[in-house]
Every structure is written in structure tokens, then in C-alpha cells.
CSV table of C-alpha atoms and ligand atoms in Angstrom, one decimal:
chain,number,residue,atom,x,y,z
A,286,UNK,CA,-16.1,102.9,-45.3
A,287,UNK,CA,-14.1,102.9,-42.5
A,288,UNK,CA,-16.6,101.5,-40.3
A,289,UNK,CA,-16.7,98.6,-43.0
A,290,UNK,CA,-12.8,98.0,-42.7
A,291,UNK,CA,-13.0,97.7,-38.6
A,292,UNK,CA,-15.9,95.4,-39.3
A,293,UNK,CA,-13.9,93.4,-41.5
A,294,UNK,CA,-10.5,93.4,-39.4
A,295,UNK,CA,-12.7,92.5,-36.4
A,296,UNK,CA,-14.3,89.7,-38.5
A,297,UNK,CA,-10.8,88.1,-39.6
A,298,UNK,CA,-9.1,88.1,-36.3
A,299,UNK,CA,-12.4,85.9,-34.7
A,300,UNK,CA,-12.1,83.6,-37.6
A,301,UNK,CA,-8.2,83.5,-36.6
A,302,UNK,CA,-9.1,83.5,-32.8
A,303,UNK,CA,-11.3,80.3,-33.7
A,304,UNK,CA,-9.2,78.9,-35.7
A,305,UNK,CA,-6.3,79.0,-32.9
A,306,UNK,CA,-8.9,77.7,-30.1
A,307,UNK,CA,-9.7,74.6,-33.0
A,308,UNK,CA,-5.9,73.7,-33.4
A,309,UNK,CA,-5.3,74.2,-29.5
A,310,UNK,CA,-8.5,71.9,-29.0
A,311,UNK,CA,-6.9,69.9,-31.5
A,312,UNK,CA,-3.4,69.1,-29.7
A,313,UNK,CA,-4.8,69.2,-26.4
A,314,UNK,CA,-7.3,66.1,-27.6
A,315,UNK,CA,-4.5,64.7,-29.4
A,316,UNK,CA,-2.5,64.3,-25.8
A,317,UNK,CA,-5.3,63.6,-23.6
A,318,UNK,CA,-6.5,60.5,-25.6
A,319,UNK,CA,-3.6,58.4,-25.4
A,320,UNK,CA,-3.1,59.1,-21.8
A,321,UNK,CA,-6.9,58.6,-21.2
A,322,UNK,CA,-6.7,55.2,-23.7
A,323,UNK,CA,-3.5,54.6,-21.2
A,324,UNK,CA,-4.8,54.7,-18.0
A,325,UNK,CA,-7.8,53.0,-18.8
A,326,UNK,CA,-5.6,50.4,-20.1
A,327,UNK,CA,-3.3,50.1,-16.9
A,328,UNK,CA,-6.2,49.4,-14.7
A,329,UNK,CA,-7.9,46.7,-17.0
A,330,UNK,CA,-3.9,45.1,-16.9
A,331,UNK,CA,-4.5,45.2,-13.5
A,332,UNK,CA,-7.8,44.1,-13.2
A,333,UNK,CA,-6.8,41.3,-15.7
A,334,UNK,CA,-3.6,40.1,-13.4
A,335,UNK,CA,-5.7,40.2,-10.3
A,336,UNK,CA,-8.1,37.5,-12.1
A,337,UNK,CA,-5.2,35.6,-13.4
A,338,UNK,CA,-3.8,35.5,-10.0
A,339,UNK,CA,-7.3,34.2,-8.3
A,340,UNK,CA,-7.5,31.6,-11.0
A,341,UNK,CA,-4.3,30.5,-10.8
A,342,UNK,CA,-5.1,30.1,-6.9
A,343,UNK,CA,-8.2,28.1,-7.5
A,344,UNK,CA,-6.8,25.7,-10.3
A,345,UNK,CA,-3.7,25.1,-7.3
A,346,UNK,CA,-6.8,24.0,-5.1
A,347,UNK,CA,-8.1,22.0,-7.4
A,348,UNK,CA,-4.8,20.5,-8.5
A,349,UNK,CA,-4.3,19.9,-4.3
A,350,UNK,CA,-7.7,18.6,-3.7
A,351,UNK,CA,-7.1,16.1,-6.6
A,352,UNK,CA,-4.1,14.8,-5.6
A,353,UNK,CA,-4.8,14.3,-1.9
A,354,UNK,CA,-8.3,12.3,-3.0
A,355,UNK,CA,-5.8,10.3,-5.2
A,356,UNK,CA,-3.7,9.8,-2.3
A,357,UNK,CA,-6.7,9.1,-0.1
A,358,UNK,CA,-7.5,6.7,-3.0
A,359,UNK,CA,-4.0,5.3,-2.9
A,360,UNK,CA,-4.0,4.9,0.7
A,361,UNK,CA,-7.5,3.2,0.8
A,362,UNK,CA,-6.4,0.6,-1.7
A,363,UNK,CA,-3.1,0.1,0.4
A,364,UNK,CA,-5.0,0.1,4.0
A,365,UNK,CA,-7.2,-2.4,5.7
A,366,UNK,CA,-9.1,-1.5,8.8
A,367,UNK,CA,-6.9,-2.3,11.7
A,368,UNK,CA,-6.0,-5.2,12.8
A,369,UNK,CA,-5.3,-6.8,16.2
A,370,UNK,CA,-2.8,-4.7,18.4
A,371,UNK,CA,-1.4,-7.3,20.5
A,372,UNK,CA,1.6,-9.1,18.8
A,373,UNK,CA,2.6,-12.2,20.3
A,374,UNK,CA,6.9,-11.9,20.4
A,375,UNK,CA,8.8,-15.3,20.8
A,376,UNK,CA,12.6,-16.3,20.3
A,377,UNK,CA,13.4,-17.0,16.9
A,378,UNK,CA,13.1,-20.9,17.7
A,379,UNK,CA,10.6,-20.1,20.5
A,380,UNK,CA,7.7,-21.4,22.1
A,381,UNK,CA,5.2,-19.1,24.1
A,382,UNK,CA,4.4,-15.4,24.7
A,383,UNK,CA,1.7,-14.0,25.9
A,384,UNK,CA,-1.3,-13.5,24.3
A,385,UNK,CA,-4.9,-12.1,25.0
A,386,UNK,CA,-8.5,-12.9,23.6
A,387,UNK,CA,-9.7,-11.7,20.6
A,388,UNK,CA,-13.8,-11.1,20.4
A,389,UNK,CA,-15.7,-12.0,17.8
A,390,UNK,CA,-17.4,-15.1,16.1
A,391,UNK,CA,-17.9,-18.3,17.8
A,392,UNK,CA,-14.4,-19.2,16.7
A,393,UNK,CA,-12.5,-16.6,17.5
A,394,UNK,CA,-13.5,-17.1,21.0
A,395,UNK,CA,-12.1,-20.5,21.0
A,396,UNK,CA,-9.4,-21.0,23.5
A,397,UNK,CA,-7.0,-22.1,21.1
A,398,UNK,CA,-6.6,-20.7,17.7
A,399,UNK,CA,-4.2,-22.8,15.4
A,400,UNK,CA,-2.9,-21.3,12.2
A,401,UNK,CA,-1.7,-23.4,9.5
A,402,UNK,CA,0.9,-21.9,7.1
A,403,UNK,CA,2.5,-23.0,4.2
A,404,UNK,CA,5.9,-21.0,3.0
A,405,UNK,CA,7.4,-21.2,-0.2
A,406,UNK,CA,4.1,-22.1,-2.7
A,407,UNK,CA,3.1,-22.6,-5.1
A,408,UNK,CA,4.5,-26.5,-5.8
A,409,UNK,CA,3.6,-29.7,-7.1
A,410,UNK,CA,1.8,-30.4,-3.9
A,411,UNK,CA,-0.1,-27.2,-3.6
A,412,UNK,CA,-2.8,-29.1,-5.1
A,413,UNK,CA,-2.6,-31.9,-2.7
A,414,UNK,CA,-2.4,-30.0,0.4
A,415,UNK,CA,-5.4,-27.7,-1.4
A,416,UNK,CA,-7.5,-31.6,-1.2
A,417,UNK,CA,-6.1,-32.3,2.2
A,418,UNK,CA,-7.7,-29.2,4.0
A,419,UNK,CA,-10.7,-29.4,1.9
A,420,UNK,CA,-11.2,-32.6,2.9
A,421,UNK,CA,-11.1,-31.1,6.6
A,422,UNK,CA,-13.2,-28.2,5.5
A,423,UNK,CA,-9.7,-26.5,7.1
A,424,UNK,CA,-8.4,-22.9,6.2
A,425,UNK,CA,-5.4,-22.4,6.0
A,426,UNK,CA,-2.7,-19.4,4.8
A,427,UNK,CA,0.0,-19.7,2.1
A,428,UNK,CA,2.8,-17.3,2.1
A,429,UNK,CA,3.4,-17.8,-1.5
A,430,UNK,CA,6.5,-16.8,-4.2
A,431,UNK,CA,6.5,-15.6,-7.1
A,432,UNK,CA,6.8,-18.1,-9.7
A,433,UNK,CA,5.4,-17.5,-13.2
A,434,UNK,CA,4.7,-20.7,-14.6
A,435,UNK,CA,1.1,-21.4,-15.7
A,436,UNK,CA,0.6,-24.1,-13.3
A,437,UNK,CA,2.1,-22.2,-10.7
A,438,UNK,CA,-0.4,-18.9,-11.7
A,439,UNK,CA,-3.1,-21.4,-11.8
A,440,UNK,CA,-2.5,-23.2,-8.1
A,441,UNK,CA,-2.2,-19.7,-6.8
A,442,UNK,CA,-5.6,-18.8,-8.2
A,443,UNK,CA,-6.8,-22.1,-6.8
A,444,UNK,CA,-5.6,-21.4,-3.0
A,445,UNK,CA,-7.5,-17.9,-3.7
A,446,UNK,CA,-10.6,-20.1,-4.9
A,447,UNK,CA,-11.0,-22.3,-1.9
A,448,UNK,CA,-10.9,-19.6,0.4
A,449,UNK,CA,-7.6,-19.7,1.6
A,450,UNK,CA,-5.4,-16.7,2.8
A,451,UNK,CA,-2.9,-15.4,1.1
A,452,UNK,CA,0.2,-13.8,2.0
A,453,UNK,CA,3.4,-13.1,0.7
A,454,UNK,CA,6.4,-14.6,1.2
A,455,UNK,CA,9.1,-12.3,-1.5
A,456,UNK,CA,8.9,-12.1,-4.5
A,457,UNK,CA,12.3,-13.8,-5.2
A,458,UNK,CA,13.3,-15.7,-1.7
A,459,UNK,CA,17.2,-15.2,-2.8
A,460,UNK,CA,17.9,-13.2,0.1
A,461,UNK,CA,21.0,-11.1,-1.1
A,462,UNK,CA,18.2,-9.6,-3.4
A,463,UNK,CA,15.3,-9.1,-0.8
A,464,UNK,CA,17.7,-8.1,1.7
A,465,UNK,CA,20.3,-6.0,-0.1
A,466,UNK,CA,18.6,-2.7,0.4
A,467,UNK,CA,15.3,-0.9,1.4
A,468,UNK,CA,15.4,-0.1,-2.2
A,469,UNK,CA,15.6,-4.0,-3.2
A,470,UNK,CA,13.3,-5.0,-0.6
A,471,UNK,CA,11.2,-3.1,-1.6
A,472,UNK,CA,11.0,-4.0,-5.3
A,473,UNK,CA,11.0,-7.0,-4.3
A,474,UNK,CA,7.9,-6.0,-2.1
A,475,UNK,CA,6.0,-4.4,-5.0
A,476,UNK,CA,6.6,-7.8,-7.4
A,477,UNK,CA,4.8,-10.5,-5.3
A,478,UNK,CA,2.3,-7.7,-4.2
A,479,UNK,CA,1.8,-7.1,-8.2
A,480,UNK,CA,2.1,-10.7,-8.8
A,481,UNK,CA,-0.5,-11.8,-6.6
A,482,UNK,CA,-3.2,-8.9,-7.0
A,483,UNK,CA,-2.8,-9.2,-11.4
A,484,UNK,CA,-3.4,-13.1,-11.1
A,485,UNK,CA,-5.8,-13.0,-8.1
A,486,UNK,CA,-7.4,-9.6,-7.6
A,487,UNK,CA,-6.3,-9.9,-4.0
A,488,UNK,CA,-4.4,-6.8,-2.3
A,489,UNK,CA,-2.4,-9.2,0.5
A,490,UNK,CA,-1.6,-7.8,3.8
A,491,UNK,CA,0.2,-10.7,5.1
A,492,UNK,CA,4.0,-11.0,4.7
A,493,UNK,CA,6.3,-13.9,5.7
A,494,UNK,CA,10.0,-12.9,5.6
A,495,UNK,CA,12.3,-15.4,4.2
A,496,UNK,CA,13.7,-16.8,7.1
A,497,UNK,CA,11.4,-15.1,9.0
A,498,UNK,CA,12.2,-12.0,11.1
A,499,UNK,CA,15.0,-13.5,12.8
A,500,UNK,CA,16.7,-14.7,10.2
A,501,UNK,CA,20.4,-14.3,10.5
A,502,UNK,CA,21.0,-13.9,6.8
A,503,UNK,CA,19.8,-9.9,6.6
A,504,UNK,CA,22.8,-7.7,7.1
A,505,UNK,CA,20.6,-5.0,7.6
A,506,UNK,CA,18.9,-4.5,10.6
A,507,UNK,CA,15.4,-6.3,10.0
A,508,UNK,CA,13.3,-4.4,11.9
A,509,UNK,CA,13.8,-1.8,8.9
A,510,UNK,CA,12.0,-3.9,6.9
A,511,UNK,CA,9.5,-4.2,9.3
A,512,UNK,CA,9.4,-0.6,9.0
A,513,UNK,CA,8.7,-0.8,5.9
A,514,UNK,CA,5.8,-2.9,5.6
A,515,UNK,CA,4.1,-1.3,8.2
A,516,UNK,CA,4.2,2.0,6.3
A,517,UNK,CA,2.9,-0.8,3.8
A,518,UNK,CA,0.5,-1.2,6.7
A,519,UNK,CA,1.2,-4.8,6.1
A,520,UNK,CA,1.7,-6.7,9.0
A,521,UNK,CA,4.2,-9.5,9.3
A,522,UNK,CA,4.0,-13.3,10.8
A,523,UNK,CA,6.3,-15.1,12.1
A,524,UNK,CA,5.6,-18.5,13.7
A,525,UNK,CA,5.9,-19.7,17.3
A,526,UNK,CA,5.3,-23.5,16.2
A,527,UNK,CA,7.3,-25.0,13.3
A,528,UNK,CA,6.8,-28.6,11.9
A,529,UNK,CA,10.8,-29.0,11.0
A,530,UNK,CA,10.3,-29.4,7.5
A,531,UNK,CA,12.5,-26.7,6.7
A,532,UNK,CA,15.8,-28.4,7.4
A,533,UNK,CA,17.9,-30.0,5.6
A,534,UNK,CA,16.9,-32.9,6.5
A,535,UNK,CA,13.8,-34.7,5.2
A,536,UNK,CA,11.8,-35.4,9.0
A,537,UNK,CA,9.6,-38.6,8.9
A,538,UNK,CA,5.9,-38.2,9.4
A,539,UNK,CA,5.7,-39.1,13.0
A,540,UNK,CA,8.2,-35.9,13.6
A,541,UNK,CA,6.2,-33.5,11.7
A,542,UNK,CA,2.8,-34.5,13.5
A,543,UNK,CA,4.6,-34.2,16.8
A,544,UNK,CA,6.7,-31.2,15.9
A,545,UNK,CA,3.6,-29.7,14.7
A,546,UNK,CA,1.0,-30.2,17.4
A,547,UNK,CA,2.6,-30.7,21.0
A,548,UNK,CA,3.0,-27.2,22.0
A,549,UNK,CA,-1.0,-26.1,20.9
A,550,UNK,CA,-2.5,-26.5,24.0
A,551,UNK,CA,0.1,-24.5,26.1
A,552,UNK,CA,-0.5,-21.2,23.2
A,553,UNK,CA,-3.4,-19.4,22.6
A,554,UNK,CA,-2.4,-18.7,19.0
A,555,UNK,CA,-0.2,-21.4,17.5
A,556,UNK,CA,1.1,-19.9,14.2
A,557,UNK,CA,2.8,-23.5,12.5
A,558,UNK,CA,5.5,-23.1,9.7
A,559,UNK,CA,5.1,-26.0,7.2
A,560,UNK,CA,6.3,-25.6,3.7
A,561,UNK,CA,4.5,-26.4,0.3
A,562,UNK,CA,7.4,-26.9,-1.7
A,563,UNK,CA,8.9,-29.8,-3.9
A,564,UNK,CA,11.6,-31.1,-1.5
A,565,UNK,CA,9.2,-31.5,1.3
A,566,UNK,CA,7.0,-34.8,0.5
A,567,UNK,CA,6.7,-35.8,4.0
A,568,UNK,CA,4.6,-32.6,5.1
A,569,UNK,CA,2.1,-33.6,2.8
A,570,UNK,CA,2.0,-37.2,4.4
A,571,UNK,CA,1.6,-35.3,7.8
A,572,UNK,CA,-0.7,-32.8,6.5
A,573,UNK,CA,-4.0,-35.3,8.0
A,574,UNK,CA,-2.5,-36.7,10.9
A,575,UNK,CA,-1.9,-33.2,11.9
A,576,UNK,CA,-5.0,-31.7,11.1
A,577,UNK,CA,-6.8,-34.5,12.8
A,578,UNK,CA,-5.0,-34.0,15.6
A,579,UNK,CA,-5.7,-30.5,16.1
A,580,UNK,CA,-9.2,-31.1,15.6
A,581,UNK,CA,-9.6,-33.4,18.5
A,582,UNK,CA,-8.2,-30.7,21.0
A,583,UNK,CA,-10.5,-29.3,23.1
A,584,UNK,CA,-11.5,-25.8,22.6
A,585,UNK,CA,-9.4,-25.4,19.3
A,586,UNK,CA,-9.9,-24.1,16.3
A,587,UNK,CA,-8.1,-24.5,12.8
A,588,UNK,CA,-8.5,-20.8,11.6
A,589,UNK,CA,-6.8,-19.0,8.0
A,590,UNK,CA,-5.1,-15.8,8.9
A,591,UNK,CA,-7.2,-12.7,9.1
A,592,UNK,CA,-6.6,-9.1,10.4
A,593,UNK,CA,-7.8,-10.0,13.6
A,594,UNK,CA,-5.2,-13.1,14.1
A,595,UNK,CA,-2.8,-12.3,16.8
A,596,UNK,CA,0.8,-11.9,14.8
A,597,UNK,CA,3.7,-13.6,16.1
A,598,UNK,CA,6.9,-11.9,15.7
A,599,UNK,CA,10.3,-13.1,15.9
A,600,UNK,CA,11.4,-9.5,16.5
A,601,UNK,CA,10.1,-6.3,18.2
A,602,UNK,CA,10.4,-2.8,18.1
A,603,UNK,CA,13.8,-1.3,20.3
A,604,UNK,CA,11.9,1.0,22.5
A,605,UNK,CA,13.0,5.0,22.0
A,606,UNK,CA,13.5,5.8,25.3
B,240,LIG,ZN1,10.7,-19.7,2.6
């Protein structure tokens, strides 16, 4: 009996002893979990942020790469291989410079390079003139404006048709706009480029400033919008031969042809500022005389403006030193 009783206290204080070690198991899982479910949490955060981080870094690649091939892009539209280095520099009204050979065709060899330029285009005699050096099988280069009218549209797609070069020449000509600011200049800059590659497909390279580089109309130093165009890496032309027919005054034929083609044989690139404009009839009177002329020289050719003519320039670069 009493045997019995031990038995059956000893059997009541192991069910309680059990019963403690359950409720201690109990609380003790009770903590552990959420700090085990805690910690494994923190490191997948981590691990989570760490890949977060990396993509972000490779999407900023990306983004870079992108925009630097659009640049490249940008740049390739906007750049032509190079073009001649040697720039011919005259005075303003001037004859001369030096110049040296360029190497290439048959032509380009030729002792005397002459470059016809018309400023100021298109006009009622762009056609004409167009007839004129077609009738010469003559290239020439048009530094033209930007006028908006059909016809106008439609001559400029016509100099573009028969193989002419062309250049441009502002969008506006009213010098307080082109030459207010860099700013205006160069929205001015960005119009006749626009206008030019929407109606020809042509990206021109070839600027002619109104009044060219020496004009004395610019109160800003010109050779910042020089500057400018060749970040543009478009190179400018002045002219080292000019017909006259920008004057006032309307100069009879005779004075055009001689203007025009005395001087050629003493330059090896003769860059010759006519005009294709309205006011200026006489020019296109002169037009065969003059390109007749030229033609009989010996060793002289009639050539349109290229990246590998020689550019003439009014005004040069103030050395640094
Ligand atoms: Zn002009």
C-alpha cells in the first residue's frame, strides 16, 4: 500500500516534470523562431540590396553606353572626314596667300583651282545660272538662304539635283539677328542647316557668313562664330576673288568678267563671290563670258566646293601664346 502511494507520487511528479520540460520547450521555440525567421530574413534583405545595387550598376552602363553610341551617332551625322588643313588667309578685300597642292584626281592637281560661288540664293535667276553652268558642264557652290517659298524650295532642290554644292549662307542674312549672340547665331545656324537637309537630304558643311568673316557689321568678335562652326565641324569660306556685284551699284558686264577672272592665274585657289539674287541681273549676263574665260586658262580648273578645297578665310585664329 504504501509502496503503491510512492509509486503513484513518483508517477505524478514525471508527468509534471514533463509537462514543465513541454511548456519550457514550448517558450524556448516560441523565442527562437522569430529570431531564427529574423535573421534569416536580414541576410536575404541583404542579399536582395546587394543585387539591387549590381543591377542598378549595370542598367547605369547600359544607360552610358546608350547614350555615348547616340552621341557617336550624333557626332557621325554632324562630322565629315577631314578636310584640307591649309587655309588660305587674305585681307578682307584681298588678293593672294599662300597656298599648297592638294592630291588627288586629275583635277585637283590642276595648277589652278577656280571656285564659283553664288551668295544669297535662291532667286529668279537661280534657274538661269543653273542653265548657264550646265551648259559649261561647270560646278559650282551656292551659299544659299532660307527662303520658304515653293519656287524657292524647289530651285534649291534643283542646285542639289545638278550636282551642285551646297552651303549655307544664314538662315535670315539680317545681321542684328545672326550676329546678336552665340545663342542667335546659332539658331540661326540650326534653321538653314534644318532647312536645307528637310528639303534636300543634304547635311551642309559649308558656311558663308553674311558679309563674310570680315564683315564690320558683327559687334561680336567673329572669330567666335568661327568657333562655333568648327565645334559644328563646319568649315567656313570666304573669298579671295570677288566679281563686285555686291555693291551698290549695278557693275556692267565687262567689270564683272574682269573683276572676276584677272587675278586666277596669280592664285592657286581662286574662291569668286558672285551673288544669285534679284538685284543682280548683270552677273547672270557675265556668268558665260566668265566661265569661258576661265576655261581657256591654262592648267585651270572650274571645281564646286568639296572638303578637300583649300578654304579662304578673311580672318584667322589670334594665336594663344
Ligand atoms: Zn549675302
Amino acid at each position: 500500500m504504501e509502496i503503491r502511494q510512492i509509486s503513484q507520487g513518483d508517477g505524478r511528479r514525471r508527468r509534471v516534470q514533463r509537462l514543465k520540460r513541454l511548456i519550457v520547450l514550448l517558450v524556448l521555440i516560441w523565442m527562437i523562431l522569430p529570431v531564427g525567421l529574423s535573421v534569416i530574413l536580414f541576410f536575404r534583405v541583404g542579399a536582395l540590396s546587394r543585387q539591387i545595387d549590381e543591377t542598378e550598376g549595370y542598367l547605369q552602363q547600359i544607360v552610358e553606353r546608350i547614350s555615348q553610341q547616340e552621341l557617336k551617332a550624333a557626332q557621325q551625322t554632324a562630322s565629315r572626314p577631314g578636310r584640307g588643313e591649309n587655309i588660305i588667309m587674305v585681307p578682307a578685300d584681298g588678293e593672294g596667300g599662300q597656298e599648297s597642292l592638294a592630291h588627288g584626281t586629275e583635277e585637283q592637281e590642276a595648277a589652278h583651282k577656280v571656285y564659283l560661288t553664288f551668295d544669297d540664293g535662291p532667286s529668279k535667276y537661280t534657274e538661269d545660272i543653273l542653265d548657264i553652268l550646265d551648259a559649261y558642264d561647270v560646278k559650282a557652290t551656292f551659299f544659299v538662304l532660307g527662303k520658304e517659298s515653293d519656287y524657292s524650295i524647289r530651285m534649291l532642290q534643283e542646285i542639289a539635283k545638278r550636282g551642285h554644292t551646297i552651303g549655307m549662307h544664314s538662315y535670315s542674312h539680317k545681321y542684328a539677328e545672326v550676329y546678336g549672340s552665340v545663342e542667335d547665331f546659332s539658331a540661326d545656324f540650326y534653321q538653314i542647316y534644318s532647312y536645307i537637309l528637310d528639303n534636300t537630304g543634304i547635311q551642309s558643311v559649308y558656311y558663308r557668313f553674311p558679309g563674310g568673316s570680315s564683315n564690320t557689321i558683327s559687334d561680336i568678335d567673329m572669330q567666335v562664330f568661327a568657333d562655333f562652326l568648327a565645334e559644328q565641324e563646319v568649315e567656313f569660306y570666304d573669298w579671295n576673288v570677288s566679281s563686285g556685284d555686291g555693291g551698290r551699284v549695278l557693275l556692267d558686264v565687262d567689270t564683272l568678267v574682269r573683276n572676276s577672272t584677272e587675278s586666277i592665274s596669280r592664285h592657286g585657289t581662286s574662291i569668286i563671290l558672285m551673288h544669285d539674287a534679284a538685284s543682280r541681273p548683270t552677273t547672270v549676263e557675265a556668268l558665260p563670258q566668265i566661265i569661258e574665260n576661265i576655261l581657256a586658262m591654262e592648267d585651270t580648273v572650274i571645281l564646286p566646293i568639296t572638303e578637300d578645297t583649300t578654304p579662304v578665310h578673311h580672318i584667322h585664329k589670334k594665336e594663344s601664346s
